[in-house]
XYZ file of C-alpha atoms in Angstrom:
248
model
C 14.161 8.485 3.982
C 15.238 5.203 3.122
C 13.089 2.699 3.999
C 12.384 -0.686 6.320
C 14.428 -3.423 5.951
C 12.971 -5.927 4.085
C 13.870 -10.090 3.881
C 12.426 -12.930 2.706
C 10.674 -15.555 3.936
C 12.867 -19.062 4.187
C 11.616 -21.379 1.735
C 9.201 -18.895 0.250
C 8.361 -16.837 -1.667
C 6.751 -14.190 -0.475
C 8.305 -11.475 0.844
C 6.896 -9.974 4.540
C 8.283 -6.844 6.728
C 10.029 -6.825 8.802
C 7.381 -4.731 11.058
C 4.197 -6.516 10.564
C 1.191 -4.737 8.399
C -0.575 -2.668 10.201
C -4.345 -1.910 9.240
C -3.716 2.091 9.590
C -1.258 3.534 7.488
C 1.717 6.368 8.141
C 3.200 8.347 6.070
C 5.696 11.920 7.049
C 4.828 15.101 4.923
C 7.999 17.147 4.122
C 7.673 21.242 3.841
C 7.106 22.235 0.265
C 11.030 22.270 -1.448
C 10.846 26.022 -0.931
C 10.620 26.275 2.454
C 12.483 23.372 3.359
C 15.941 24.436 4.886
C 18.465 22.068 7.708
C 16.178 22.034 10.412
C 12.433 21.251 9.470
C 12.739 17.469 8.494
C 8.881 16.674 8.784
C 6.594 19.155 8.849
C 3.231 16.501 9.937
C 2.346 13.103 9.504
C -0.872 11.150 8.089
C -2.620 8.538 8.897
C -5.105 6.997 5.972
C -7.501 3.275 5.770
C -8.477 1.746 3.808
C -12.269 0.311 3.595
C -12.680 -2.606 1.816
C -15.626 -4.955 0.669
C -16.412 -8.699 0.800
C -13.829 -9.760 -1.523
C -10.972 -7.365 -0.068
C -10.974 -5.346 -2.887
C -11.469 -0.854 -2.195
C -14.766 0.828 -1.298
C -13.096 4.242 0.805
C -10.443 6.055 2.079
C -10.504 8.011 5.679
C -7.951 9.800 6.567
C -6.462 12.250 9.321
C -3.743 15.070 9.196
C -1.060 16.704 12.277
C 1.236 19.437 12.565
C 2.046 20.624 15.372
C 0.241 24.210 15.144
C -3.136 22.813 13.341
C -3.600 19.432 16.052
C -5.101 16.741 14.187
C -7.988 17.070 11.144
C -8.885 15.580 8.605
C -10.129 16.178 4.885
C -10.558 13.589 2.257
C -9.146 16.475 -0.562
C -6.260 15.701 1.726
C -5.831 11.950 0.360
C -6.871 12.604 -2.800
C -4.152 15.715 -3.615
C -1.352 13.254 -2.037
C -1.617 10.726 -5.009
C -3.262 13.179 -7.574
C -1.072 15.914 -7.403
C 2.306 15.871 -8.647
C 3.693 18.918 -5.651
C 1.907 16.377 -2.744
C 3.167 13.638 -3.738
C 6.014 14.717 -3.456
C 5.942 15.704 -0.109
C 4.756 12.236 1.665
C 7.078 9.775 1.920
C 5.424 6.275 3.762
C 6.602 5.158 6.813
C 6.370 3.260 9.991
C 3.841 3.962 12.790
C 7.299 3.292 15.081
C 9.103 5.836 12.325
C 5.710 8.156 12.917
C 5.972 7.296 16.921
C 9.695 8.706 16.727
C 8.864 12.138 14.588
C 5.795 13.153 16.648
C 7.035 12.726 19.871
C 10.169 15.016 18.182
C 7.163 18.026 16.892
C 6.439 17.978 20.040
C 2.755 15.932 20.057
C 3.911 13.686 22.803
C 2.869 9.875 23.117
C 1.370 8.410 19.402
C -2.490 7.994 19.884
C -3.478 4.084 20.036
C -4.464 2.728 16.521
C -8.760 3.325 18.400
C -8.443 6.180 18.713
C -6.774 7.563 15.765
C -9.959 6.170 14.132
C -11.599 8.256 15.903
C -9.541 11.531 13.672
C -11.557 10.316 11.154
C -14.144 13.186 10.329
C -14.206 12.764 6.252
C -14.628 9.837 4.573
C -13.704 9.525 1.007
C -16.381 7.414 -1.155
C -14.507 5.145 -4.019
C -16.206 3.743 -6.900
C -17.014 0.267 -6.599
C -18.074 -1.847 -9.720
C -18.517 -5.297 -9.844
C -16.369 -7.254 -10.758
C -15.517 -8.096 -15.008
C -14.786 -11.170 -15.988
C -10.805 -11.484 -17.448
C -9.272 -14.456 -18.134
C -11.132 -17.816 -18.518
C -14.071 -18.281 -16.589
C -13.215 -21.839 -15.130
C -10.411 -21.732 -12.803
C -7.480 -24.479 -13.249
C -8.092 -28.670 -12.563
C -7.842 -28.095 -8.554
C -9.095 -24.867 -7.597
C -12.525 -23.949 -7.023
C -11.866 -20.483 -7.617
C -9.772 -18.013 -9.779
C -9.567 -13.786 -8.610
C -7.908 -11.301 -10.182
C -7.064 -7.925 -8.670
C -5.277 -5.511 -9.581
C -3.792 -2.928 -6.919
C -3.054 0.400 -8.113
C -0.240 3.257 -6.304
C 0.731 6.740 -7.080
C 4.505 8.104 -7.189
C 7.938 6.360 -8.895
C 10.208 3.314 -8.815
C 13.632 4.179 -8.484
C 15.858 1.588 -10.995
C 17.369 0.296 -7.339
C 13.850 -0.199 -5.415
C 12.687 -2.440 -8.574
C 15.634 -3.868 -9.045
C 15.482 -4.638 -5.153
C 11.546 -6.030 -5.924
C 13.069 -8.420 -8.369
C 15.239 -9.864 -5.904
C 13.074 -9.787 -2.940
C 10.449 -11.983 -4.922
C 12.768 -13.956 -6.536
C 12.000 -12.683 -10.503
C 13.271 -14.995 -12.764
C 16.059 -13.380 -14.931
C 15.470 -13.410 -18.675
C 12.157 -14.887 -19.390
C 8.953 -14.055 -21.637
C 7.097 -12.135 -18.850
C 6.661 -8.621 -19.366
C 6.036 -6.573 -16.477
C 9.096 -5.148 -14.700
C 9.304 -7.839 -11.757
C 6.577 -10.739 -10.565
C 6.358 -13.045 -8.121
C 4.141 -16.333 -6.611
C 3.533 -18.382 -3.682
C 1.333 -20.738 -2.655
C 0.071 -20.848 1.058
C -1.914 -23.835 2.289
C -2.868 -25.314 -0.971
C -3.874 -22.434 -2.343
C -1.619 -20.138 -5.547
C -1.013 -16.438 -5.977
C 1.476 -14.898 -8.786
C 1.291 -11.331 -9.025
C 2.787 -9.055 -11.590
C 4.213 -5.415 -11.456
C 4.007 -2.433 -14.341
C 3.605 1.009 -15.019
C 1.305 2.874 -15.577
C -0.096 5.470 -16.765
C 1.212 9.621 -15.912
C -0.419 9.646 -12.595
C -0.528 6.206 -11.501
C 2.281 4.937 -12.072
C 2.514 1.819 -10.691
C -0.147 -2.086 -10.671
C 0.124 -4.738 -9.487
C -2.106 -7.571 -11.077
C -2.775 -10.176 -8.004
C -4.261 -14.302 -9.755
C -5.990 -16.227 -6.593
C -6.350 -19.378 -7.624
C -8.558 -20.804 -4.695
C -8.243 -24.414 -2.949
C -9.585 -23.878 0.175
C -12.808 -23.639 2.122
C -12.061 -19.453 3.132
C -10.222 -16.970 1.090
C -9.108 -16.142 4.127
C -5.199 -15.956 2.328
C -6.161 -13.814 0.005
C -6.567 -10.768 1.735
C -3.243 -11.633 3.900
C -1.130 -11.989 1.424
C -2.417 -8.732 -0.543
C -2.246 -6.622 2.857
C 1.286 -8.162 2.877
C 2.196 -7.178 -0.969
C 0.325 -3.191 -0.859
C 3.051 -3.144 2.716
C 5.858 -4.052 0.567
C 5.464 -1.699 -2.099
C 5.056 1.065 0.800
C 8.203 0.143 1.944
C 9.894 0.701 -1.303
C 7.601 4.597 -1.382
C 5.154 3.920 -2.764
C 0.951 5.490 -2.148
C -0.924 2.667 -2.384
C -4.652 4.305 -4.340
C -7.267 1.328 -4.570
C -7.560 -2.344 -4.679
C -9.792 -3.488 -7.346
C -10.936 -6.909 -8.879
C -10.928 -8.291 -12.757
C -12.360 -11.143 -11.967
């Protein structure tokens, strides 16, 4: 299923989705490969929401799944399988709420409940270990900034070569240079500066996005919105967010 269109904000290097990012993430579940036929394109829907610490690092995950035969149900093991079991990972496709609404109607569910109702189906919370941030890089921020933070967002699934090319174009990654990342970008928001690098990692976690934030403003609100925007873009390119860790 094709990803939703993306656009680059004029005169900036940040990428935002046509559909505003939601705190709830939606996924379509495809039938098992051996069960697929021409009449069954989607088997069900999964809705998820991460819980986060005040510094925007991940502390847990709630989820609920729906199929026409079983209705709504909640299982932390499903969320784990979406990120760790190769067969399950291959069957799950990130999507938008409008598309989830369309699929829900097509499968006979009627009107997809709003976010507040969907949250009542979250019955099996999955905690995600949260540890004090490690100090990586210089302890002191550069002149003009009062704080330096480093985050790593991990994602399951893989990116095709054309998807990496798309990200490089969206983030205006310079051609050539000394960077070893697959794609990178930068952004300035009201004096705060953000830079990120996309890299492939490990075997079970396919990609990571390392984000450095240099803060000059009194609040860290821009950190949360930037991490959410970047995660939304990665989802629209087919990746499944696993966790966001803070390193400094």
